[in-house]
mmCIF file of C-alpha atoms in Angstrom:
data_model
loop_
_atom_site.group_PDB
_atom_site.id
_atom_site.type_symbol
_atom_site.label_atom_id
_atom_site.label_comp_id
_atom_site.label_asym_id
_atom_site.label_seq_id
_atom_site.Cartn_x
_atom_site.Cartn_y
_atom_site.Cartn_z
ATOM 1 C CA UNK A 1 -8.845 29.342 -82.062
ATOM 2 C CA UNK A 2 -11.511 30.012 -84.657
ATOM 3 C CA UNK A 3 -14.627 28.436 -83.105
ATOM 4 C CA UNK A 4 -16.262 27.664 -86.454
ATOM 5 C CA UNK A 5 -13.149 25.961 -87.824
ATOM 6 C CA UNK A 6 -12.741 24.001 -84.597
ATOM 7 C CA UNK A 7 -16.328 22.700 -84.715
ATOM 8 C CA UNK A 8 -15.883 21.698 -88.377
ATOM 9 C CA UNK A 9 -12.799 19.750 -87.295
ATOM 10 C CA UNK A 10 -14.713 18.062 -84.457
ATOM 11 C CA UNK A 11 -17.600 17.196 -86.814
ATOM 12 C CA UNK A 12 -15.310 15.212 -89.100
ATOM 13 C CA UNK A 13 -14.648 12.668 -86.392
ATOM 14 C CA UNK A 14 -17.898 12.895 -84.452
ATOM 15 C CA UNK A 15 -21.041 11.671 -86.273
ATOM 16 C CA UNK A 16 -23.277 12.755 -83.373
ATOM 17 C CA UNK A 17 -22.665 16.421 -84.190
ATOM 18 C CA UNK A 18 -25.075 16.880 -87.094
ATOM 19 C CA UNK A 19 -25.600 20.128 -88.999
ATOM 20 C CA UNK A 20 -28.730 20.829 -86.935
ATOM 21 C CA UNK A 21 -26.757 21.126 -83.690
ATOM 22 C CA UNK A 22 -23.660 22.725 -85.203
ATOM 23 C CA UNK A 23 -24.677 26.261 -84.205
ATOM 24 C CA UNK A 24 -25.245 25.169 -80.620
ATOM 25 C CA UNK A 25 -21.792 23.571 -80.407
ATOM 26 C CA UNK A 26 -20.196 26.743 -81.835
ATOM 27 C CA UNK A 27 -22.045 28.728 -79.157
ATOM 28 C CA UNK A 28 -20.749 26.375 -76.435
ATOM 29 C CA UNK A 29 -17.171 26.621 -77.711
ATOM 30 C CA UNK A 30 -17.365 30.418 -77.695
ATOM 31 C CA UNK A 31 -18.724 30.418 -74.152
ATOM 32 C CA UNK A 32 -15.864 28.159 -73.102
ATOM 33 C CA UNK A 33 -13.381 30.519 -74.740
ATOM 34 C CA UNK A 34 -14.887 33.449 -72.827
ATOM 35 C CA UNK A 35 -14.683 31.508 -69.575
ATOM 36 C CA UNK A 36 -11.038 30.619 -70.127
ATOM 37 C CA UNK A 37 -10.268 34.217 -71.041
ATOM 38 C CA UNK A 38 -11.777 35.734 -67.909
ATOM 39 C CA UNK A 39 -9.185 37.498 -65.793
ATOM 40 C CA UNK A 40 -8.839 35.896 -62.441
ATOM 41 C CA UNK A 41 -7.216 37.755 -59.620
ATOM 42 C CA UNK A 42 -9.937 37.255 -57.073
ATOM 43 C CA UNK A 43 -9.204 36.982 -53.392
ATOM 44 C CA UNK A 44 -11.165 34.706 -51.100
ATOM 45 C CA UNK A 45 -12.542 36.100 -47.860
ATOM 46 C CA UNK A 46 -13.822 34.260 -44.824
ATOM 47 C CA UNK A 47 -17.612 34.108 -45.062
ATOM 48 C CA UNK A 48 -18.511 31.886 -42.133
ATOM 49 C CA UNK A 49 -17.029 29.656 -39.438
ATOM 50 C CA UNK A 50 -19.161 26.597 -38.731
ATOM 51 C CA UNK A 51 -18.688 24.972 -35.366
ATOM 52 C CA UNK A 52 -20.000 21.938 -37.050
ATOM 53 C CA UNK A 53 -19.524 19.106 -34.597
ATOM 54 C CA UNK A 54 -18.732 18.472 -30.951
ATOM 55 C CA UNK A 55 -15.885 16.143 -31.988
ATOM 56 C CA UNK A 56 -13.317 16.486 -34.804
ATOM 57 C CA UNK A 57 -14.379 16.471 -38.435
ATOM 58 C CA UNK A 58 -13.225 13.706 -40.753
ATOM 59 C CA UNK A 59 -14.204 15.028 -44.169
ATOM 60 C CA UNK A 60 -16.101 17.657 -46.148
ATOM 61 C CA UNK A 61 -17.681 17.370 -49.608
ATOM 62 C CA UNK A 62 -19.726 19.572 -51.965
ATOM 63 C CA UNK A 63 -22.610 18.609 -54.192
ATOM 64 C CA UNK A 64 -21.929 19.427 -57.851
ATOM 65 C CA UNK A 65 -23.307 22.966 -57.937
ATOM 66 C CA UNK A 66 -21.820 23.788 -54.540
ATOM 67 C CA UNK A 67 -25.203 24.785 -53.106
ATOM 68 C CA UNK A 68 -24.802 22.235 -50.321
ATOM 69 C CA UNK A 69 -21.990 20.488 -48.555
ATOM 70 C CA UNK A 70 -21.626 17.748 -45.971
ATOM 71 C CA UNK A 71 -19.337 17.167 -43.005
ATOM 72 C CA UNK A 72 -18.490 13.838 -41.384
ATOM 73 C CA UNK A 73 -17.320 13.562 -37.797
ATOM 74 C CA UNK A 74 -16.055 11.483 -34.933
ATOM 75 C CA UNK A 75 -19.372 12.355 -33.253
ATOM 76 C CA UNK A 76 -20.934 9.572 -35.418
ATOM 77 C CA UNK A 77 -22.992 11.941 -37.570
ATOM 78 C CA UNK A 78 -22.924 13.575 -40.970
ATOM 79 C CA UNK A 79 -24.397 17.072 -41.299
ATOM 80 C CA UNK A 80 -25.852 18.680 -44.416
ATOM 81 C CA UNK A 81 -25.271 22.436 -44.845
ATOM 82 C CA UNK A 82 -26.584 25.211 -47.063
ATOM 83 C CA UNK A 83 -23.527 26.921 -48.560
ATOM 84 C CA UNK A 84 -25.126 30.316 -49.218
ATOM 85 C CA UNK A 85 -26.343 30.848 -45.642
ATOM 86 C CA UNK A 86 -24.064 28.513 -43.696
ATOM 87 C CA UNK A 87 -27.186 27.051 -42.038
ATOM 88 C CA UNK A 88 -27.400 23.422 -40.998
ATOM 89 C CA UNK A 89 -30.128 21.668 -43.002
ATOM 90 C CA UNK A 90 -30.131 18.284 -41.283
ATOM 91 C CA UNK A 91 -28.124 15.786 -39.267
ATOM 92 C CA UNK A 92 -27.803 12.207 -40.511
ATOM 93 C CA UNK A 93 -27.827 10.056 -37.388
ATOM 94 C CA UNK A 94 -27.644 6.289 -37.052
ATOM 95 C CA UNK A 95 -24.026 5.167 -37.290
ATOM 96 C CA UNK A 96 -22.567 3.498 -34.214
ATOM 97 C CA UNK A 97 -19.061 4.894 -34.691
ATOM 98 C CA UNK A 98 -16.978 7.526 -36.502
ATOM 99 C CA UNK A 99 -18.418 8.703 -39.844
ATOM 100 C CA UNK A 100 -15.228 8.747 -41.871
ATOM 101 C CA UNK A 101 -15.974 8.692 -45.620
ATOM 102 C CA UNK A 102 -18.743 10.822 -47.148
ATOM 103 C CA UNK A 103 -19.939 11.649 -50.667
ATOM 104 C CA UNK A 104 -22.788 13.052 -52.725
ATOM 105 C CA UNK A 105 -23.903 11.100 -55.793
ATOM 106 C CA UNK A 106 -22.722 13.892 -58.077
ATOM 107 C CA UNK A 107 -23.752 15.209 -60.548
ATOM 108 C CA UNK A 108 -27.264 14.565 -59.147
ATOM 109 C CA UNK A 109 -26.708 15.323 -55.486
ATOM 110 C CA UNK A 110 -29.997 13.868 -54.260
ATOM 111 C CA UNK A 111 -28.270 11.105 -52.283
ATOM 112 C CA UNK A 112 -25.466 10.942 -49.734
ATOM 113 C CA UNK A 113 -23.360 7.938 -48.766
ATOM 114 C CA UNK A 114 -21.596 7.691 -45.401
ATOM 115 C CA UNK A 115 -18.963 5.092 -44.533
ATOM 116 C CA UNK A 116 -18.221 4.407 -40.897
ATOM 117 C CA UNK A 117 -15.849 2.714 -38.490
ATOM 118 C CA UNK A 118 -18.960 0.719 -37.473
ATOM 119 C CA UNK A 119 -18.243 -1.341 -40.681
ATOM 120 C CA UNK A 120 -21.416 -0.180 -42.457
ATOM 121 C CA UNK A 121 -22.232 2.257 -45.224
ATOM 122 C CA UNK A 122 -25.516 4.137 -45.220
ATOM 123 C CA UNK A 123 -27.386 5.727 -48.105
ATOM 124 C CA UNK A 124 -29.465 8.836 -47.331
ATOM 125 C CA UNK A 125 -31.859 11.248 -48.995
ATOM 126 C CA UNK A 126 -30.300 14.721 -49.252
ATOM 127 C CA UNK A 127 -33.733 16.356 -49.081
ATOM 128 C CA UNK A 128 -35.319 14.531 -46.138
ATOM 129 C CA UNK A 129 -32.334 13.014 -44.334
ATOM 130 C CA UNK A 130 -34.096 9.653 -44.429
ATOM 131 C CA UNK A 131 -31.867 6.551 -44.492
ATOM 132 C CA UNK A 132 -32.685 4.427 -47.549
ATOM 133 C CA UNK A 133 -30.318 1.522 -46.936
ATOM 134 C CA UNK A 134 -27.675 0.267 -44.543
ATOM 135 C CA UNK A 135 -25.052 -1.788 -46.381
ATOM 136 C CA UNK A 136 -23.619 -4.508 -44.132
ATOM 137 C CA UNK A 137 -20.903 -7.012 -44.994
ATOM 138 C CA UNK A 138 -17.483 -5.516 -44.281
ATOM 139 C CA UNK A 139 -15.649 -7.041 -41.310
ATOM 140 C CA UNK A 140 -13.671 -3.885 -40.461
ATOM 141 C CA UNK A 141 -13.831 -0.077 -40.713
ATOM 142 C CA UNK A 142 -14.906 1.545 -43.973
ATOM 143 C CA UNK A 143 -12.366 4.261 -44.810
ATOM 144 C CA UNK A 144 -13.197 5.312 -48.384
ATOM 145 C CA UNK A 145 -16.206 5.320 -50.673
ATOM 146 C CA UNK A 146 -17.299 6.569 -54.060
ATOM 147 C CA UNK A 147 -20.393 6.672 -56.271
ATOM 148 C CA UNK A 148 -20.119 5.844 -59.954
ATOM 149 C CA UNK A 149 -21.050 8.826 -62.161
ATOM 150 C CA UNK A 150 -24.189 7.014 -63.307
ATOM 151 C CA UNK A 151 -25.359 6.938 -59.678
ATOM 152 C CA UNK A 152 -26.372 3.285 -59.835
ATOM 153 C CA UNK A 153 -23.826 1.988 -57.345
ATOM 154 C CA UNK A 154 -21.603 2.976 -54.471
ATOM 155 C CA UNK A 155 -18.219 1.403 -53.759
ATOM 156 C CA UNK A 156 -16.746 1.048 -50.272
ATOM 157 C CA UNK A 157 -13.152 0.311 -49.311
ATOM 158 C CA UNK A 158 -12.286 -1.200 -45.960
ATOM 159 C CA UNK A 159 -9.546 -2.077 -43.503
ATOM 160 C CA UNK A 160 -10.667 -5.711 -44.089
ATOM 161 C CA UNK A 161 -8.629 -5.600 -47.399
ATOM 162 C CA UNK A 162 -11.734 -5.765 -49.625
ATOM 163 C CA UNK A 163 -13.851 -3.315 -51.544
ATOM 164 C CA UNK A 164 -17.537 -3.903 -52.161
ATOM 165 C CA UNK A 165 -19.925 -2.605 -54.811
ATOM 166 C CA UNK A 166 -23.510 -1.973 -53.708
ATOM 167 C CA UNK A 167 -26.692 -1.518 -55.745
ATOM 168 C CA UNK A 168 -28.283 1.805 -54.812
ATOM 169 C CA UNK A 169 -31.812 0.893 -55.919
ATOM 170 C CA UNK A 170 -32.018 -2.577 -54.427
ATOM 171 C CA UNK A 171 -29.827 -1.894 -51.412
ATOM 172 C CA UNK A 172 -27.859 -5.086 -51.971
ATOM 173 C CA UNK A 173 -24.239 -6.076 -52.425
ATOM 174 C CA UNK A 174 -23.330 -6.592 -56.083
ATOM 175 C CA UNK A 175 -19.813 -7.987 -55.709
ATOM 176 C CA UNK A 176 -16.795 -8.117 -53.400
ATOM 177 C CA UNK A 177 -13.406 -7.147 -54.818
ATOM 178 C CA UNK A 178 -10.899 -9.473 -53.136
ATOM 179 C CA UNK A 179 -7.199 -9.584 -53.912
ATOM 180 C CA UNK A 180 -5.404 -6.993 -51.810
ATOM 181 C CA UNK A 181 -3.357 -8.190 -48.845
ATOM 182 C CA UNK A 182 -3.772 -5.034 -46.730
ATOM 183 C CA UNK A 183 -6.207 -2.159 -46.072
ATOM 184 C CA UNK A 184 -7.813 -0.364 -49.010
ATOM 185 C CA UNK A 185 -7.589 3.367 -48.447
ATOM 186 C CA UNK A 186 -8.432 4.865 -51.860
ATOM 187 C CA UNK A 187 -10.918 4.021 -54.570
ATOM 188 C CA UNK A 188 -12.126 5.705 -57.700
ATOM 189 C CA UNK A 189 -14.461 4.836 -60.604
ATOM 190 C CA UNK A 190 -13.641 5.778 -64.164
ATOM 191 C CA UNK A 191 -16.071 8.078 -65.984
ATOM 192 C CA UNK A 192 -17.912 5.365 -67.883
ATOM 193 C CA UNK A 193 -18.320 3.297 -64.728
ATOM 194 C CA UNK A 194 -16.991 0.009 -66.101
ATOM 195 C CA UNK A 195 -13.700 0.159 -64.158
ATOM 196 C CA UNK A 196 -12.735 0.954 -60.595
ATOM 197 C CA UNK A 197 -9.314 1.304 -59.012
ATOM 198 C CA UNK A 198 -8.345 0.571 -55.425
ATOM 199 C CA UNK A 199 -5.193 1.729 -53.654
ATOM 200 C CA UNK A 200 -3.901 -0.313 -50.752
ATOM 201 C CA UNK A 201 -1.371 -0.418 -47.940
ATOM 202 C CA UNK A 202 0.005 -3.531 -49.725
ATOM 203 C CA UNK A 203 1.889 -1.054 -52.025
ATOM 204 C CA UNK A 204 -0.298 -1.799 -55.085
ATOM 205 C CA UNK A 205 -3.160 -0.258 -57.024
ATOM 206 C CA UNK A 206 -5.630 -2.723 -58.547
ATOM 207 C CA UNK A 207 -7.811 -2.123 -61.612
ATOM 208 C CA UNK A 208 -11.109 -4.049 -61.519
ATOM 209 C CA UNK A 209 -13.830 -4.832 -64.016
ATOM 210 C CA UNK A 210 -17.031 -3.510 -62.417
ATOM 211 C CA UNK A 211 -19.314 -5.963 -64.240
ATOM 212 C CA UNK A 212 -17.532 -9.133 -63.136
ATOM 213 C CA UNK A 213 -15.567 -8.003 -60.069
ATOM 214 C CA UNK A 214 -12.450 -9.473 -61.683
ATOM 215 C CA UNK A 215 -9.049 -7.882 -61.123
ATOM 216 C CA UNK A 216 -7.747 -6.791 -64.534
ATOM 217 C CA UNK A 217 -4.374 -5.327 -63.516
ATOM 218 C CA UNK A 218 -2.238 -5.059 -60.420
ATOM 219 C CA UNK A 219 -0.112 -1.923 -60.678
ATOM 220 C CA UNK A 220 3.104 -3.035 -59.008
ATOM 221 C CA UNK A 221 6.112 -0.802 -58.482
ATOM 222 C CA UNK A 222 5.650 1.324 -55.394
ATOM 223 C CA UNK A 223 7.783 0.461 -52.368
ATOM 224 C CA UNK A 224 5.453 1.915 -49.765
ATOM 225 C CA UNK A 225 1.777 2.189 -48.891
ATOM 226 C CA UNK A 226 -0.451 3.889 -51.477
ATOM 227 C CA UNK A 227 -1.942 7.142 -50.204
ATOM 228 C CA UNK A 228 -3.995 8.208 -53.201
ATOM 229 C CA UNK A 229 -4.979 7.039 -56.699
ATOM 230 C CA UNK A 230 -7.247 8.330 -59.443
ATOM 231 C CA UNK A 231 -8.104 8.245 -63.160
ATOM 232 C CA UNK A 232 -7.728 11.256 -65.398
ATOM 233 C CA UNK A 233 -10.930 12.519 -67.029
ATOM 234 C CA UNK A 234 -10.737 10.474 -70.247
ATOM 235 C CA UNK A 235 -9.713 7.425 -68.186
ATOM 236 C CA UNK A 236 -6.547 6.813 -70.222
ATOM 237 C CA UNK A 237 -4.208 7.361 -67.268
ATOM 238 C CA UNK A 238 -4.008 6.448 -63.606
ATOM 239 C CA UNK A 239 -1.899 8.344 -61.095
ATOM 240 C CA UNK A 240 -0.832 6.926 -57.733
ATOM 241 C CA UNK A 241 0.915 8.545 -54.789
ATOM 242 C CA UNK A 242 2.813 6.595 -52.182
ATOM 243 C CA UNK A 243 4.600 6.711 -48.852
ATOM 244 C CA UNK A 244 7.743 5.797 -50.862
ATOM 245 C CA UNK A 245 8.006 9.555 -51.776
ATOM 246 C CA UNK A 246 7.113 8.964 -55.446
ATOM 247 C CA UNK A 247 4.136 9.391 -57.692
ATOM 248 C CA UNK A 248 3.609 6.946 -60.563
ATOM 249 C CA UNK A 249 1.776 7.278 -63.841
ATOM 250 C CA UNK A 250 0.155 4.194 -65.425
ATOM 251 C CA UNK A 251 -1.596 3.324 -68.675
ATOM 252 C CA UNK A 252 -5.168 2.617 -67.561
ATOM 253 C CA UNK A 253 -5.942 0.244 -70.435
ATOM 254 C CA UNK A 254 -2.878 -1.989 -70.204
ATOM 255 C CA UNK A 255 -1.834 -1.441 -66.590
ATOM 256 C CA UNK A 256 1.730 -0.689 -67.670
ATOM 257 C CA UNK A 257 3.985 1.750 -65.833
ATOM 258 C CA UNK A 258 4.570 4.966 -67.795
ATOM 259 C CA UNK A 259 6.669 7.126 -65.482
ATOM 260 C CA UNK A 260 7.822 7.728 -61.924
ATOM 261 C CA UNK A 261 7.574 11.341 -60.792
ATOM 262 C CA UNK A 262 10.259 12.060 -58.232
ATOM 263 C CA UNK A 263 11.502 15.063 -56.306
ATOM 264 C CA UNK A 264 9.726 14.973 -52.975
ATOM 265 C CA UNK A 265 11.889 14.253 -49.934
ATOM 266 C CA UNK A 266 9.108 12.692 -47.836
ATOM 267 C CA UNK A 267 5.874 10.705 -48.192
ATOM 268 C CA UNK A 268 3.351 11.760 -50.830
ATOM 269 C CA UNK A 269 0.017 12.142 -49.056
ATOM 270 C CA UNK A 270 -2.268 13.168 -51.933
ATOM 271 C CA UNK A 271 -2.264 13.315 -55.740
ATOM 272 C CA UNK A 272 -4.750 14.617 -58.276
ATOM 273 C CA UNK A 273 -5.240 15.394 -61.958
ATOM 274 C CA UNK A 274 -6.656 18.652 -63.235
ATOM 275 C CA UNK A 275 -9.995 18.226 -65.034
ATOM 276 C CA UNK A 276 -8.339 18.096 -68.453
ATOM 277 C CA UNK A 277 -5.970 15.352 -67.294
ATOM 278 C CA UNK A 278 -2.948 17.352 -68.474
ATOM 279 C CA UNK A 279 -1.403 18.135 -65.115
ATOM 280 C CA UNK A 280 -0.779 16.254 -61.896
ATOM 281 C CA UNK A 281 -0.449 17.866 -58.482
ATOM 282 C CA UNK A 282 1.238 16.128 -55.553
ATOM 283 C CA UNK A 283 1.139 16.975 -51.852
ATOM 284 C CA UNK A 284 3.842 15.774 -49.517
ATOM 285 C CA UNK A 285 4.831 15.432 -45.882
ATOM 286 C CA UNK A 286 7.939 17.435 -46.838
ATOM 287 C CA UNK A 287 5.726 20.579 -46.738
ATOM 288 C CA UNK A 288 5.748 21.211 -50.476
ATOM 289 C CA UNK A 289 3.441 20.485 -53.375
ATOM 290 C CA UNK A 290 4.480 19.981 -56.990
ATOM 291 C CA UNK A 291 2.888 20.210 -60.409
ATOM 292 C CA UNK A 292 3.930 17.805 -63.169
ATOM 293 C CA UNK A 293 2.983 17.631 -66.837
ATOM 294 C CA UNK A 294 1.230 14.363 -67.706
ATOM 295 C CA UNK A 295 2.644 14.714 -71.221
ATOM 296 C CA UNK A 296 6.313 15.457 -70.589
ATOM 297 C CA UNK A 297 6.375 13.917 -67.050
ATOM 298 C CA UNK A 298 8.464 16.918 -65.996
ATOM 299 C CA UNK A 299 7.981 19.046 -62.887
ATOM 300 C CA UNK A 300 6.436 22.374 -63.973
ATOM 301 C CA UNK A 301 6.195 24.096 -60.608
ATOM 302 C CA UNK A 302 7.161 23.673 -56.953
ATOM 303 C CA UNK A 303 4.761 25.119 -54.404
ATOM 304 C CA UNK A 304 6.812 26.056 -51.373
ATOM 305 C CA UNK A 305 5.877 28.014 -48.272
ATOM 306 C CA UNK A 306 3.843 25.801 -45.972
ATOM 307 C CA UNK A 307 5.353 25.214 -42.540
ATOM 308 C CA UNK A 308 4.135 21.639 -42.167
ATOM 309 C CA UNK A 309 3.024 18.587 -44.121
ATOM 310 C CA UNK A 310 0.410 19.020 -46.854
ATOM 311 C CA UNK A 311 -2.312 16.401 -46.636
ATOM 312 C CA UNK A 312 -4.622 17.562 -49.436
ATOM 313 C CA UNK A 313 -4.229 19.132 -52.854
ATOM 314 C CA UNK A 314 -6.803 19.973 -55.521
ATOM 315 C CA UNK A 315 -7.156 22.004 -58.713
ATOM 316 C CA UNK A 316 -9.960 24.473 -59.218
ATOM 317 C CA UNK A 317 -12.313 23.376 -62.035
ATOM 318 C CA UNK A 318 -10.601 25.695 -64.522
ATOM 319 C CA UNK A 319 -7.216 24.167 -63.722
ATOM 320 C CA UNK A 320 -5.325 27.440 -63.231
ATOM 321 C CA UNK A 321 -5.353 27.412 -59.415
ATOM 322 C CA UNK A 322 -4.270 24.868 -56.822
ATOM 323 C CA UNK A 323 -5.483 24.652 -53.247
ATOM 324 C CA UNK A 324 -3.470 22.943 -50.499
ATOM 325 C CA UNK A 325 -4.318 22.086 -46.893
ATOM 326 C CA UNK A 326 -1.596 21.776 -44.285
ATOM 327 C CA UNK A 327 -0.820 20.864 -40.701
ATOM 328 C CA UNK A 328 0.546 24.418 -40.324
ATOM 329 C CA UNK A 329 -3.135 25.484 -39.803
ATOM 330 C CA UNK A 330 -3.345 27.274 -43.164
ATOM 331 C CA UNK A 331 -4.664 26.532 -46.614
ATOM 332 C CA UNK A 332 -2.938 28.162 -49.568
ATOM 333 C CA UNK A 333 -4.003 29.145 -53.050
ATOM 334 C CA UNK A 334 -1.372 28.875 -55.793
ATOM 335 C CA UNK A 335 -0.967 29.740 -59.443
ATOM 336 C CA UNK A 336 -0.837 26.322 -61.155
ATOM 337 C CA UNK A 337 1.466 27.503 -63.955
ATOM 338 C CA UNK A 338 4.093 29.412 -61.955
ATOM 339 C CA UNK A 339 3.805 27.909 -58.463
ATOM 340 C CA UNK A 340 3.446 31.379 -56.920
ATOM 341 C CA UNK A 341 1.460 31.555 -53.694
ATOM 342 C CA UNK A 342 -1.496 33.874 -54.356
ATOM 343 C CA UNK A 343 -3.173 33.759 -50.964
ATOM 344 C CA UNK A 344 -2.899 32.243 -47.486
ATOM 345 C CA UNK A 345 -6.216 31.279 -45.869
ATOM 346 C CA UNK A 346 -5.590 31.777 -42.157
ATOM 347 C CA UNK A 347 -7.669 31.467 -39.008
ATOM 348 C CA UNK A 348 -7.969 27.768 -38.186
ATOM 349 C CA UNK A 349 -6.400 26.910 -34.832
ATOM 350 C CA UNK A 350 -5.348 23.346 -35.708
ATOM 351 C CA UNK A 351 -4.261 21.392 -38.752
ATOM 352 C CA UNK A 352 -6.404 21.526 -41.899
ATOM 353 C CA UNK A 353 -6.974 18.120 -43.456
ATOM 354 C CA UNK A 354 -9.660 18.870 -46.013
ATOM 355 C CA UNK A 355 -10.114 21.527 -48.682
ATOM 356 C CA UNK A 356 -12.366 21.664 -51.692
ATOM 357 C CA UNK A 357 -13.687 23.987 -54.400
ATOM 358 C CA UNK A 358 -17.282 24.190 -55.545
ATOM 359 C CA UNK A 359 -18.000 23.527 -59.228
ATOM 360 C CA UNK A 360 -17.703 27.178 -60.261
ATOM 361 C CA UNK A 361 -14.459 27.577 -58.360
ATOM 362 C CA UNK A 362 -15.620 30.670 -56.463
ATOM 363 C CA UNK A 363 -16.199 29.063 -53.047
ATOM 364 C CA UNK A 364 -13.731 27.111 -50.922
ATOM 365 C CA UNK A 365 -14.403 25.005 -47.860
ATOM 366 C CA UNK A 366 -11.692 24.018 -45.392
ATOM 367 C CA UNK A 367 -12.088 21.443 -42.627
ATOM 368 C CA UNK A 368 -9.833 21.361 -39.593
ATOM 369 C CA UNK A 369 -8.985 19.393 -36.495
ATOM 370 C CA UNK A 370 -10.165 22.475 -34.561
ATOM 371 C CA UNK A 371 -13.720 21.048 -35.090
ATOM 372 C CA UNK A 372 -14.673 23.862 -37.459
ATOM 373 C CA UNK A 373 -15.331 24.237 -41.107
ATOM 374 C CA UNK A 374 -14.728 27.540 -42.847
ATOM 375 C CA UNK A 375 -16.523 28.820 -45.938
ATOM 376 C CA UNK A 376 -14.480 31.220 -48.082
ATOM 377 C CA UNK A 377 -16.039 33.327 -50.855
#
């Protein structure tokens, strides 16, 4: 595409792009074109094995730049790591039970939230490891959490069937989201932060108004527990994966069902959009992953080769690669367009349940039941 013509086109519908910043936008578009044009046939190599915890890990997560990552564990702690050196920076101690859900407040990365089976969520300083707040109020285990992008609140989802929104500054509960009839195991804010979705074992996904705590839509149609749910980047669509072996696509504004993506022969354990919101990847207990087009709702590629269930799937930031984590003790890297397996990341001695890219897409972290985390460059 001609960058200058494209920016002229964008300017017609976007009053914020004045003539004074036109050159800058053209520069950005050209840089993006270069990035998308870069040839990518890199291989990842094992950089470091971290014997992170004395008990199994539960989760791993990067900050936005990928300079640091965190691990949660059954040993009741969360550890903060330096990605470049693989050194442990600090241990966040204080929970009375398993630290299950963990997150940075990306894009900032100066705070960490930990959700525990002790029914509390704690907010920590990334730099000092100091605990700012302990959020109490759930009557059962916290199993998922998420910051809004504005980093003003954190949401927690619990086995007590509720989700709660907490004020990061004041350290207080803002509102309780009540309406599900079973555990909440997935939650996700939209980009603007005015909506949040919760996925539950009651077979539904609920869309909530963040300001009032009111349920706006119940997405009803799945015939099994929800395993995963998220918005696409422009928040126009919601995707949900379920134990009923299907993935469903919903209109985020109206809550109406758009399509059911079928093909898997066993439970869907994870779903995700690419960053552009054009493609959906699904991971299943049948040992395969699939890529669907959000536009045509057709299956574009089938990723086959794992010898056990796939519990996690994610796109790299560019959207041309997919990473999967499996109980067969390997993670695999795939071409998102063709479904070809490009690389098998081997070495873990037990199932891998967590895998993630850094923001640039040139570092991968895998977390396994073998109590180790591996950094791949």
